[in-house]
Short mmCIF file of C-alpha atoms and ligand atoms in Angstrom, two decimals:
data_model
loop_
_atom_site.label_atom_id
_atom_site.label_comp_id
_atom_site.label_asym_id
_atom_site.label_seq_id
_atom_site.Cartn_x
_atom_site.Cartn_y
_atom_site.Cartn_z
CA UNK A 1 177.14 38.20 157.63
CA UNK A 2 178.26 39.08 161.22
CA UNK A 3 181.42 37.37 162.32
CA UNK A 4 182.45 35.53 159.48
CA UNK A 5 185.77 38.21 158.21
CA UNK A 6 188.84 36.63 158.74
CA UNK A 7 187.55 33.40 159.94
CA UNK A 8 188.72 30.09 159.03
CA UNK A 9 186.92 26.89 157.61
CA UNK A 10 187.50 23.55 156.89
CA UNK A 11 184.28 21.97 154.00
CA UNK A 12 184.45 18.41 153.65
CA UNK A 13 184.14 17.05 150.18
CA UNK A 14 183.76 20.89 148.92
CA UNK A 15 185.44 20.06 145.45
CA UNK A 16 181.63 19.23 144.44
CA UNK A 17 178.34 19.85 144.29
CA UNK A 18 177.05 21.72 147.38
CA UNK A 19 180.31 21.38 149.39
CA UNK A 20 181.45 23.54 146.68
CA UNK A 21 179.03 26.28 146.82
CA UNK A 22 179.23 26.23 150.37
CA UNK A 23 183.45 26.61 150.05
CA UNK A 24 182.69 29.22 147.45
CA UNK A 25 180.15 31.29 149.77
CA UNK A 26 181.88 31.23 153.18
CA UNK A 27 185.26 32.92 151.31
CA UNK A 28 183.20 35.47 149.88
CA UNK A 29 182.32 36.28 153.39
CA UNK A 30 186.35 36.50 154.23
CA UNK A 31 186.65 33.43 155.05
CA UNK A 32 189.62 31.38 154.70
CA UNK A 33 188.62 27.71 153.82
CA UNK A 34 190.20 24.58 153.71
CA UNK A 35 189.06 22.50 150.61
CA UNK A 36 189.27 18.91 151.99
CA UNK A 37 188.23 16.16 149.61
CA UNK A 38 189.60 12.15 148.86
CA UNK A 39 189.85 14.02 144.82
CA UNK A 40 193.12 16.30 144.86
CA UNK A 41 192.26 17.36 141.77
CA UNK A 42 188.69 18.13 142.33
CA UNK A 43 190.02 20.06 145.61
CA UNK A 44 192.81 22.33 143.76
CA UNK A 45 189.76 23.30 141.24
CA UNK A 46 187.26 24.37 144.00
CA UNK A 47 190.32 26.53 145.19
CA UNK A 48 191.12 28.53 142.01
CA UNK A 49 187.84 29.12 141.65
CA UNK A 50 187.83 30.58 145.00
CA UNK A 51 191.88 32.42 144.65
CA UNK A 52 190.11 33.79 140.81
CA UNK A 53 187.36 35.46 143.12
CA UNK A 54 190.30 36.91 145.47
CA UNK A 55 189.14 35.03 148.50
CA UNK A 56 191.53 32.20 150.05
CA UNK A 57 191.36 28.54 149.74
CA UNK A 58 194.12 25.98 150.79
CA UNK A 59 193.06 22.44 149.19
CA UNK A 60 194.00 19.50 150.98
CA UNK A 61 193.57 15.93 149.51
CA UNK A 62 191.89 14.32 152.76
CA UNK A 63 189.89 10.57 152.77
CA UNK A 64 187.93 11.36 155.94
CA UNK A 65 187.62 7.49 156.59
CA UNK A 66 190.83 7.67 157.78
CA UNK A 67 191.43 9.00 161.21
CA UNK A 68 195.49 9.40 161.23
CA UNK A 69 194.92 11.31 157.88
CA UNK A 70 192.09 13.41 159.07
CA UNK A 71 194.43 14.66 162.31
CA UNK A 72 197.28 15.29 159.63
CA UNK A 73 195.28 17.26 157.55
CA UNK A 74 193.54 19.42 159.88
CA UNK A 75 197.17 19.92 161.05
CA UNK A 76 198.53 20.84 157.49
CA UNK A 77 195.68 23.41 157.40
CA UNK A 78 196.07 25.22 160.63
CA UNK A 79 199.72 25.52 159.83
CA UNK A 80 199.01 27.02 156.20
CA UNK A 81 196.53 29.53 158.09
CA UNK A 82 198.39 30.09 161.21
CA UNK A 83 195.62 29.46 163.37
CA UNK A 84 192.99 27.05 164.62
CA UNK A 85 190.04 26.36 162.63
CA UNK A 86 186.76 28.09 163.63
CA UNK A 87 183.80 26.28 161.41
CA UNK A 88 183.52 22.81 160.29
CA UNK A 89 181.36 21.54 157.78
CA UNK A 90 181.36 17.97 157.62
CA UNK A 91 179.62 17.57 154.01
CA UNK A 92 181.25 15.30 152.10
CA UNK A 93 179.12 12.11 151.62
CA UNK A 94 178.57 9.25 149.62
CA UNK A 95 176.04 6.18 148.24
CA UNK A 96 174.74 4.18 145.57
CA UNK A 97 171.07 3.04 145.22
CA UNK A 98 170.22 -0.60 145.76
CA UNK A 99 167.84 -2.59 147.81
CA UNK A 100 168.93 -3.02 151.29
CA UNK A 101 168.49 -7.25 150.65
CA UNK A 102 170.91 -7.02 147.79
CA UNK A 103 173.42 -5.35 149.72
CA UNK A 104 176.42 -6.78 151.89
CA UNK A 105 178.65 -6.12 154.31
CA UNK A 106 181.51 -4.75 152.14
CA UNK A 107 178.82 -2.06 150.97
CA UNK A 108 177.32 -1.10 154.77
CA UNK A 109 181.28 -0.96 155.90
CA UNK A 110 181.81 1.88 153.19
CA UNK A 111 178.43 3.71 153.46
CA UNK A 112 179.08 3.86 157.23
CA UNK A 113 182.89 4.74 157.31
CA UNK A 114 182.36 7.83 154.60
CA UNK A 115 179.08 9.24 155.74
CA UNK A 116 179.45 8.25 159.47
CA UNK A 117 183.06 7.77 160.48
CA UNK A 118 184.52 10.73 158.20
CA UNK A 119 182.18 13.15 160.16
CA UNK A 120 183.29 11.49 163.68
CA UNK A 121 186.83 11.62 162.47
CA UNK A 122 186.80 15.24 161.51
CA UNK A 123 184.54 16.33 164.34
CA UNK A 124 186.60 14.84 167.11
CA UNK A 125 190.42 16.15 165.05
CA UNK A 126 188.74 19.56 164.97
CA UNK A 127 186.74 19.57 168.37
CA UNK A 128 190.24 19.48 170.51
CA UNK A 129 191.29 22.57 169.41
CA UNK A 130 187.74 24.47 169.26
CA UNK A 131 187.32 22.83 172.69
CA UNK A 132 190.90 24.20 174.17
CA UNK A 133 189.80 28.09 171.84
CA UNK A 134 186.61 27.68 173.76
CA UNK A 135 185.07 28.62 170.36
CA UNK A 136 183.98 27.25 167.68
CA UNK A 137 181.18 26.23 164.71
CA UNK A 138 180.62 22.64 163.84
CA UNK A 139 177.59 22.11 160.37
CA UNK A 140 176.30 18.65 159.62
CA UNK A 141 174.84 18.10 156.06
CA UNK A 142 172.84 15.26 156.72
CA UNK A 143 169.89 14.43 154.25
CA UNK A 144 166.26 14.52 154.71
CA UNK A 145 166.95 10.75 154.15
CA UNK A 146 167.70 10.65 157.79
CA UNK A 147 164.68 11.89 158.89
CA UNK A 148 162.06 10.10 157.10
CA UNK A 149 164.10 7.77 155.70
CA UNK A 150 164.28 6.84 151.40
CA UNK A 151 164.46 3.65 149.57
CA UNK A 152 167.04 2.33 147.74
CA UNK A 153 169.03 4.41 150.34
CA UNK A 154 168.90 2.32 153.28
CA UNK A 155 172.30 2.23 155.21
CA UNK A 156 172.72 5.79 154.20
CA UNK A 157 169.63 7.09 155.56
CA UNK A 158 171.06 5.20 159.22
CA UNK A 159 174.17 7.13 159.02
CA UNK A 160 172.60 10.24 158.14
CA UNK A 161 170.02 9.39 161.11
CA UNK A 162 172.46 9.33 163.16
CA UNK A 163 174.90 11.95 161.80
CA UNK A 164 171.57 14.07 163.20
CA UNK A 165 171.93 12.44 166.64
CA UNK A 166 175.37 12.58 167.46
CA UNK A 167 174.87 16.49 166.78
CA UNK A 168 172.60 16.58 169.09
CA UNK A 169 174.38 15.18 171.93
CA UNK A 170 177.17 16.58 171.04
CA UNK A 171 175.96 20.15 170.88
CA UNK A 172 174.87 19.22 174.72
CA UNK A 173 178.29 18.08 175.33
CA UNK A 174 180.68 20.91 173.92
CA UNK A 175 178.17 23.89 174.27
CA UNK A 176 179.70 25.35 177.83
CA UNK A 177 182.56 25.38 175.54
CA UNK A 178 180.94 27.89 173.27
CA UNK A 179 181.00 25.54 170.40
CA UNK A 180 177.67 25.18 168.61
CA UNK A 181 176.44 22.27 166.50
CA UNK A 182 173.87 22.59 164.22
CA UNK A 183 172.55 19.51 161.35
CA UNK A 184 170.98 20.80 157.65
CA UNK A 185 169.23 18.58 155.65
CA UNK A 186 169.06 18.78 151.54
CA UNK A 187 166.49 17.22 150.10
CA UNK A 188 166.97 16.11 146.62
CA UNK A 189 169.83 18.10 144.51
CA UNK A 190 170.88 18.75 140.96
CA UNK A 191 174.85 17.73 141.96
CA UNK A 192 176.79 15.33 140.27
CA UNK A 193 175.95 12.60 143.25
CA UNK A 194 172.15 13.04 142.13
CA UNK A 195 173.41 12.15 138.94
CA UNK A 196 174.69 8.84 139.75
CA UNK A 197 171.64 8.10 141.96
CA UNK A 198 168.81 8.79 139.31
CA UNK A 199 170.92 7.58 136.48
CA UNK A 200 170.86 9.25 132.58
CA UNK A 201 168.17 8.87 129.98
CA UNK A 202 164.36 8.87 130.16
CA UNK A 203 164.56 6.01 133.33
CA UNK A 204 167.08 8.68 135.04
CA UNK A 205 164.37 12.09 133.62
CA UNK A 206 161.20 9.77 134.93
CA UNK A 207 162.61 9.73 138.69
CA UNK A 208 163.80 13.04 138.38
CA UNK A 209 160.10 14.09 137.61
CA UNK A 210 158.65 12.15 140.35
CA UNK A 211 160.75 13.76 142.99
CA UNK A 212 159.90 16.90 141.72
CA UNK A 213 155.91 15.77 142.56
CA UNK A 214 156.61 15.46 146.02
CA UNK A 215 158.07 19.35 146.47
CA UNK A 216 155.94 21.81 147.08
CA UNK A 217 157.76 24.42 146.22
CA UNK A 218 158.01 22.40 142.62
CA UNK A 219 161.71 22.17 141.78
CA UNK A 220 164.46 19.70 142.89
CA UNK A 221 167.39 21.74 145.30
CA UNK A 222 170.62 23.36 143.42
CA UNK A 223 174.20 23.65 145.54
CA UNK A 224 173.64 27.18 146.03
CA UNK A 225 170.17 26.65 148.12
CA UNK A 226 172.24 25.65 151.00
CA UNK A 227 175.53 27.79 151.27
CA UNK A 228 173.54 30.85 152.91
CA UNK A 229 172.05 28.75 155.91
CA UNK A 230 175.06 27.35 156.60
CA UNK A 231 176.91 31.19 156.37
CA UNK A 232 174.13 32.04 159.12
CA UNK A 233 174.69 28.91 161.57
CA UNK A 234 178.38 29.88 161.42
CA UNK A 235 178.00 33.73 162.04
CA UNK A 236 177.03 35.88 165.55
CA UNK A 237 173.57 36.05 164.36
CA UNK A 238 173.38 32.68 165.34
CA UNK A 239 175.57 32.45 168.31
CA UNK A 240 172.39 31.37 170.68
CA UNK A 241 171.21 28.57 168.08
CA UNK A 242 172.77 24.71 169.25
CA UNK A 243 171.76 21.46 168.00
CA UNK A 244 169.03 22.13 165.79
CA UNK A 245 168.37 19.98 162.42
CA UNK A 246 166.60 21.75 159.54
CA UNK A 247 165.31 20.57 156.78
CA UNK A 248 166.24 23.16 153.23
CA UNK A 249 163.94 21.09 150.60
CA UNK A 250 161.42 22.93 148.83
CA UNK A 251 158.62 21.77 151.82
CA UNK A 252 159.22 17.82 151.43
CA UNK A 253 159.44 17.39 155.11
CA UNK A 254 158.28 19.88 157.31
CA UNK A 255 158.77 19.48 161.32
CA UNK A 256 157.37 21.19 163.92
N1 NAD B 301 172.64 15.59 146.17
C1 NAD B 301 171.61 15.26 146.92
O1 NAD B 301 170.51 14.97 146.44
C2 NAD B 301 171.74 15.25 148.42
C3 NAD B 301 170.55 15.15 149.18
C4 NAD B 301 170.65 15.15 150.56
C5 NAD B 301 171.88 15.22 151.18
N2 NAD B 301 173.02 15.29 150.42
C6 NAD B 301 174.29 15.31 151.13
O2 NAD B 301 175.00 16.49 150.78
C7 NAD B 301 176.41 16.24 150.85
C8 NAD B 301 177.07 16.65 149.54
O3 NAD B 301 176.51 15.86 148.49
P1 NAD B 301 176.67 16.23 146.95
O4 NAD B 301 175.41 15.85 146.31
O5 NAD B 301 177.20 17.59 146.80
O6 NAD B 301 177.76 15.11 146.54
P2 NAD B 301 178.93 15.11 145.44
O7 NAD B 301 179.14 13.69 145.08
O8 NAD B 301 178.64 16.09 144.36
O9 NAD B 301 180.18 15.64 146.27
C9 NAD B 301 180.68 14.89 147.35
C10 NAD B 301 182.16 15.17 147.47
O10 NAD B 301 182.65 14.40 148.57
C11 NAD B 301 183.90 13.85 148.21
N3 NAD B 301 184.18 12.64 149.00
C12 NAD B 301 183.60 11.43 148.86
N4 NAD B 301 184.16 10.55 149.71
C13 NAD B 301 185.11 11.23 150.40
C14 NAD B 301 186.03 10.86 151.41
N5 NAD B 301 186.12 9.61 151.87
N6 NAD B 301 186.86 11.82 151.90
C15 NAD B 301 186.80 13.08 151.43
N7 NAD B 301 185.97 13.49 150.46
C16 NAD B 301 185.12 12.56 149.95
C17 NAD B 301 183.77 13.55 146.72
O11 NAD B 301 185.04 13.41 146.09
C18 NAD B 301 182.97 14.73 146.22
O12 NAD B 301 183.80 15.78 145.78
C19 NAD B 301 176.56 14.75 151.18
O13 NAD B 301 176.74 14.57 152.57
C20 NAD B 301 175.22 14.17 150.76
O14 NAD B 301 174.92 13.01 151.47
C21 NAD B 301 172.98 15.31 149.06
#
Protein backbone atom coordinates (compact mmCIF):
# COMPACT_ATOMS: atom_id res chain seq x y z
CA UNK A 1 0.00 0.00 0.00
CA UNK A 2 0.99 3.71 -0.42
CA UNK A 3 3.28 5.01 2.26
CA UNK A 4 3.92 2.20 4.31
CA UNK A 5 8.04 1.35 2.89
CA UNK A 6 10.35 2.08 5.41
CA UNK A 7 7.95 3.02 8.03
CA UNK A 8 8.03 2.09 11.53
CA UNK A 9 5.43 0.38 13.93
CA UNK A 10 4.93 -0.42 17.27
CA UNK A 11 1.67 -3.64 17.65
CA UNK A 12 0.68 -4.13 21.06
CA UNK A 13 0.28 -7.67 22.21
CA UNK A 14 1.32 -8.79 18.45
CA UNK A 15 2.96 -12.14 19.76
CA UNK A 16 -0.79 -13.51 19.26
CA UNK A 17 -3.66 -13.92 17.57
CA UNK A 18 -4.55 -10.89 15.41
CA UNK A 19 -1.80 -8.62 16.84
CA UNK A 20 0.24 -11.12 15.16
CA UNK A 21 -1.13 -11.08 11.77
CA UNK A 22 -1.30 -7.54 11.92
CA UNK A 23 2.81 -7.46 12.96
CA UNK A 24 3.22 -10.00 10.23
CA UNK A 25 1.30 -7.84 7.45
CA UNK A 26 2.57 -4.29 8.11
CA UNK A 27 6.49 -5.78 7.64
CA UNK A 28 5.54 -7.28 4.53
CA UNK A 29 4.64 -3.84 3.50
CA UNK A 30 8.41 -2.63 4.65
CA UNK A 31 7.59 -1.92 7.65
CA UNK A 32 9.73 -2.08 10.58
CA UNK A 33 7.66 -3.20 13.69
CA UNK A 34 8.12 -3.30 17.17
CA UNK A 35 6.65 -6.57 18.72
CA UNK A 36 5.53 -5.33 22.18
CA UNK A 37 3.87 -7.90 24.41
CA UNK A 38 3.90 -8.69 28.63
CA UNK A 39 5.16 -12.61 26.92
CA UNK A 40 8.97 -12.19 25.86
CA UNK A 41 8.82 -15.29 24.55
CA UNK A 42 5.67 -15.02 22.64
CA UNK A 43 7.24 -11.57 21.30
CA UNK A 44 10.79 -13.07 20.07
CA UNK A 45 8.50 -15.81 18.11
CA UNK A 46 6.24 -13.23 16.30
CA UNK A 47 9.71 -11.69 15.29
CA UNK A 48 11.44 -14.70 13.65
CA UNK A 49 8.59 -15.33 11.99
CA UNK A 50 8.74 -11.93 10.65
CA UNK A 51 13.18 -11.84 10.26
CA UNK A 52 12.35 -15.76 8.34
CA UNK A 53 10.11 -13.64 5.87
CA UNK A 54 13.11 -10.98 5.50
CA UNK A 55 11.10 -8.14 6.92
CA UNK A 56 12.26 -6.51 10.40
CA UNK A 57 10.91 -6.99 13.79
CA UNK A 58 12.55 -5.80 17.14
CA UNK A 59 10.53 -7.63 20.10
CA UNK A 60 10.26 -5.89 23.20
CA UNK A 61 8.82 -7.54 26.41
CA UNK A 62 6.39 -4.52 27.39
CA UNK A 63 3.26 -4.84 30.26
CA UNK A 64 1.38 -1.83 28.89
CA UNK A 65 -0.26 -1.37 32.44
CA UNK A 66 2.69 0.11 33.35
CA UNK A 67 3.36 3.62 32.33
CA UNK A 68 7.31 4.02 33.31
CA UNK A 69 7.73 0.72 31.29
CA UNK A 70 5.66 1.74 28.38
CA UNK A 71 7.95 5.22 28.01
CA UNK A 72 11.09 2.84 28.34
CA UNK A 73 10.08 0.67 25.80
CA UNK A 74 8.94 2.92 23.20
CA UNK A 75 12.39 4.43 23.96
CA UNK A 76 14.32 1.05 23.51
CA UNK A 77 12.51 0.82 20.14
CA UNK A 78 13.16 4.13 18.60
CA UNK A 79 16.77 3.68 19.52
CA UNK A 80 16.94 0.06 17.84
CA UNK A 81 15.27 1.83 14.66
CA UNK A 82 16.89 5.12 14.79
CA UNK A 83 13.87 7.00 14.47
CA UNK A 84 10.49 7.91 15.87
CA UNK A 85 7.68 5.63 15.52
CA UNK A 86 5.09 6.41 12.80
CA UNK A 87 1.92 3.87 13.50
CA UNK A 88 0.62 2.58 16.66
CA UNK A 89 -1.59 -0.16 17.11
CA UNK A 90 -2.75 -0.47 20.48
CA UNK A 91 -4.16 -4.24 20.25
CA UNK A 92 -3.20 -6.08 22.90
CA UNK A 93 -6.22 -6.89 25.19
CA UNK A 94 -7.49 -9.04 27.69
CA UNK A 95 -10.74 -10.77 29.72
CA UNK A 96 -12.37 -13.62 31.15
CA UNK A 97 -16.16 -14.34 30.99
CA UNK A 98 -18.21 -14.04 34.14
CA UNK A 99 -21.31 -12.29 35.24
CA UNK A 100 -20.77 -8.74 36.04
CA UNK A 101 -22.52 -9.60 39.88
CA UNK A 102 -19.89 -12.22 40.44
CA UNK A 103 -17.17 -10.01 39.73
CA UNK A 104 -15.05 -7.64 42.09
CA UNK A 105 -12.97 -5.00 42.24
CA UNK A 106 -9.62 -6.85 41.88
CA UNK A 107 -11.14 -8.15 38.45
CA UNK A 108 -12.60 -4.46 37.07
CA UNK A 109 -8.95 -2.97 38.28
CA UNK A 110 -7.24 -5.51 35.75
CA UNK A 111 -9.83 -5.46 32.90
CA UNK A 112 -9.54 -1.65 33.00
CA UNK A 113 -5.68 -1.19 33.46
CA UNK A 114 -4.89 -3.81 30.34
CA UNK A 115 -7.61 -2.91 27.92
CA UNK A 116 -7.96 0.80 29.02
CA UNK A 117 -4.82 2.10 30.68
CA UNK A 118 -2.25 0.09 28.36
CA UNK A 119 -3.84 1.93 25.32
CA UNK A 120 -3.69 5.46 27.29
CA UNK A 121 -0.20 4.58 28.34
CA UNK A 122 1.06 3.77 24.90
CA UNK A 123 -0.97 6.43 23.15
CA UNK A 124 0.19 9.31 25.27
CA UNK A 125 4.41 7.66 25.30
CA UNK A 126 3.98 7.57 21.52
CA UNK A 127 1.77 10.78 20.87
CA UNK A 128 4.82 13.21 22.15
CA UNK A 129 6.93 12.34 19.57
CA UNK A 130 4.25 11.95 16.60
CA UNK A 131 2.97 15.26 18.04
CA UNK A 132 6.65 17.11 17.96
CA UNK A 133 7.14 14.85 13.90
CA UNK A 134 3.82 16.47 13.24
CA UNK A 135 3.02 12.98 11.80
CA UNK A 136 1.80 10.16 12.70
CA UNK A 137 -0.87 6.92 12.70
CA UNK A 138 -2.51 5.84 15.89
CA UNK A 139 -5.19 2.11 15.34
CA UNK A 140 -7.47 1.10 18.17
CA UNK A 141 -8.68 -2.60 18.16
CA UNK A 142 -11.56 -2.23 20.18
CA UNK A 143 -14.37 -4.99 19.95
CA UNK A 144 -17.78 -4.85 18.66
CA UNK A 145 -18.33 -5.51 22.43
CA UNK A 146 -18.02 -1.82 22.81
CA UNK A 147 -20.54 -0.95 20.64
CA UNK A 148 -23.43 -3.04 21.44
CA UNK A 149 -22.14 -4.34 24.30
CA UNK A 150 -21.87 -8.64 25.20
CA UNK A 151 -22.58 -10.58 28.25
CA UNK A 152 -20.42 -12.22 30.34
CA UNK A 153 -18.11 -9.37 29.07
CA UNK A 154 -19.22 -6.55 31.02
CA UNK A 155 -16.25 -4.33 32.26
CA UNK A 156 -14.57 -5.15 29.03
CA UNK A 157 -17.17 -4.01 26.79
CA UNK A 158 -16.81 -0.33 29.09
CA UNK A 159 -13.23 -0.17 28.30
CA UNK A 160 -13.59 -1.05 24.84
CA UNK A 161 -16.58 1.64 24.80
CA UNK A 162 -14.52 3.89 25.69
CA UNK A 163 -11.23 2.87 24.03
CA UNK A 164 -13.78 4.05 20.93
CA UNK A 165 -14.32 7.44 22.62
CA UNK A 166 -11.13 8.57 23.65
CA UNK A 167 -10.23 8.01 19.78
CA UNK A 168 -12.56 10.11 18.96
CA UNK A 169 -11.63 13.03 20.90
CA UNK A 170 -8.46 12.45 20.51
CA UNK A 171 -8.40 12.34 16.74
CA UNK A 172 -10.10 16.02 17.29
CA UNK A 173 -7.33 16.89 19.51
CA UNK A 174 -4.01 15.81 17.63
CA UNK A 175 -5.41 16.06 13.99
CA UNK A 176 -3.83 19.80 13.16
CA UNK A 177 -0.92 17.77 14.06
CA UNK A 178 -1.38 15.48 11.14
CA UNK A 179 -1.83 12.52 13.35
CA UNK A 180 -4.90 10.44 12.55
CA UNK A 181 -6.81 8.10 14.86
CA UNK A 182 -8.89 5.62 13.68
CA UNK A 183 -10.88 2.52 16.11
CA UNK A 184 -11.55 -1.24 14.34
CA UNK A 185 -13.74 -3.49 15.82
CA UNK A 186 -13.44 -7.59 15.54
CA UNK A 187 -16.22 -9.31 16.15
CA UNK A 188 -15.80 -12.78 17.32
CA UNK A 189 -12.25 -14.54 16.38
CA UNK A 190 -10.70 -17.95 16.09
CA UNK A 191 -7.42 -16.65 18.38
CA UNK A 192 -6.23 -18.25 21.28
CA UNK A 193 -8.21 -15.48 23.60
CA UNK A 194 -11.52 -16.91 21.90
CA UNK A 195 -10.32 -20.01 23.13
CA UNK A 196 -10.30 -19.22 26.68
CA UNK A 197 -13.62 -17.33 26.39
CA UNK A 198 -15.79 -20.19 24.76
CA UNK A 199 -13.93 -22.87 26.59
CA UNK A 200 -13.05 -26.69 24.95
CA UNK A 201 -15.45 -29.53 24.39
CA UNK A 202 -19.04 -29.69 23.11
CA UNK A 203 -20.11 -26.63 25.90
CA UNK A 204 -17.03 -24.59 24.24
CA UNK A 205 -18.30 -26.12 20.12
CA UNK A 206 -22.17 -25.19 21.25
CA UNK A 207 -21.23 -21.32 21.79
CA UNK A 208 -18.99 -21.39 19.07
CA UNK A 209 -22.03 -22.44 16.84
CA UNK A 210 -24.31 -19.92 18.21
CA UNK A 211 -22.05 -17.04 17.42
CA UNK A 212 -21.69 -18.25 14.17
CA UNK A 213 -25.89 -17.82 13.90
CA UNK A 214 -25.67 -14.32 14.46
CA UNK A 215 -23.06 -13.58 11.29
CA UNK A 216 -24.29 -13.06 8.26
CA UNK A 217 -21.64 -13.65 6.40
CA UNK A 218 -21.72 -17.30 8.36
CA UNK A 219 -18.25 -17.81 9.80
CA UNK A 220 -16.60 -16.56 13.06
CA UNK A 221 -13.40 -13.82 12.14
CA UNK A 222 -9.66 -15.34 11.67
CA UNK A 223 -6.40 -12.90 12.62
CA UNK A 224 -5.81 -12.31 9.11
CA UNK A 225 -9.44 -10.56 8.46
CA UNK A 226 -8.11 -7.56 10.12
CA UNK A 227 -4.35 -6.90 9.21
CA UNK A 228 -5.35 -5.32 5.68
CA UNK A 229 -7.74 -2.55 7.19
CA UNK A 230 -5.45 -1.66 9.52
CA UNK A 231 -2.42 -1.56 6.52
CA UNK A 232 -5.02 0.96 4.81
CA UNK A 233 -5.77 3.32 7.98
CA UNK A 234 -1.97 3.54 8.30
CA UNK A 235 -1.11 4.28 4.54
CA UNK A 236 -1.64 7.78 2.23
CA UNK A 237 -4.72 6.29 0.90
CA UNK A 238 -6.12 7.12 4.02
CA UNK A 239 -4.42 10.25 5.00
CA UNK A 240 -8.00 12.28 4.97
CA UNK A 241 -9.79 9.47 7.20
CA UNK A 242 -9.71 10.62 11.36
CA UNK A 243 -11.62 9.15 14.08
CA UNK A 244 -13.74 6.74 12.51
CA UNK A 245 -14.74 3.23 14.29
CA UNK A 246 -15.53 0.28 12.00
CA UNK A 247 -16.87 -2.63 12.65
CA UNK A 248 -14.79 -5.97 10.49
CA UNK A 249 -17.37 -8.87 11.65
CA UNK A 250 -18.96 -10.79 9.06
CA UNK A 251 -22.26 -8.11 9.24
CA UNK A 252 -22.97 -8.61 13.16
CA UNK A 253 -23.27 -4.94 13.67
CA UNK A 254 -23.74 -2.75 10.96
CA UNK A 255 -23.81 1.26 11.53
CA UNK A 256 -24.81 3.80 9.48
N1 LIG B 1 -10.61 -12.74 19.70
C1 LIG B 1 -11.75 -12.09 19.68
O1 LIG B 1 -12.84 -12.69 19.57
C2 LIG B 1 -11.79 -10.59 19.74
C3 LIG B 1 -13.00 -9.95 19.44
C4 LIG B 1 -13.05 -8.57 19.49
C5 LIG B 1 -11.93 -7.84 19.84
N2 LIG B 1 -10.77 -8.49 20.15
C6 LIG B 1 -9.63 -7.67 20.56
O2 LIG B 1 -8.54 -7.90 19.69
C7 LIG B 1 -7.31 -7.72 20.39
C8 LIG B 1 -6.43 -8.95 20.22
O3 LIG B 1 -7.11 -10.07 20.76
P1 LIG B 1 -6.69 -11.58 20.45
O4 LIG B 1 -7.94 -12.34 20.38
O5 LIG B 1 -5.73 -11.62 19.35
O6 LIG B 1 -6.00 -11.94 21.86
P2 LIG B 1 -4.79 -12.93 22.25
O7 LIG B 1 -5.03 -13.32 23.66
O8 LIG B 1 -4.64 -13.99 21.21
O9 LIG B 1 -3.52 -11.97 22.17
C9 LIG B 1 -3.40 -10.88 23.06
C10 LIG B 1 -1.94 -10.62 23.29
O10 LIG B 1 -1.84 -9.51 24.19
C11 LIG B 1 -0.82 -9.78 25.12
N3 LIG B 1 -1.04 -9.02 26.37
C12 LIG B 1 -1.97 -9.26 27.31
N4 LIG B 1 -1.82 -8.40 28.33
C13 LIG B 1 -0.77 -7.60 28.01
C14 LIG B 1 -0.13 -6.53 28.68
N5 LIG B 1 -0.50 -6.12 29.90
N6 LIG B 1 0.92 -5.93 28.06
C15 LIG B 1 1.33 -6.35 26.85
N7 LIG B 1 0.78 -7.37 26.17
C16 LIG B 1 -0.28 -7.99 26.76
C17 LIG B 1 -0.89 -11.29 25.35
O11 LIG B 1 0.32 -11.81 25.90
C18 LIG B 1 -1.21 -11.80 23.97
O12 LIG B 1 -0.03 -12.13 23.25
C19 LIG B 1 -7.70 -7.44 21.85
O13 LIG B 1 -7.72 -6.05 22.09
C20 LIG B 1 -9.10 -8.00 21.94
O14 LIG B 1 -9.84 -7.37 22.94
C21 LIG B 1 -10.66 -9.85 20.10
Amino acid sequence: MRGLNNKTAIVTGAGSGIGKAIALRLATEGIRVGIFDIRGDAAAETAVAIQAAGGIAVPITCDITDYAAVVASVAAFETAVGGGTDILVNNAGWDTPMPFLKTDEAFWKKVVSINYFGPLHMTHAVGQGMSVRKSGRIINIASDAGRVGSSGEVVYSGCKGATIAFGKALAREVARSNITVNTICPGPTDTPAMDAFVGSGEQGQKIRDAMVRGVPLGRIGQPDDYPGLVAFLASDDAAFMTGQTISVSGGLSMHG
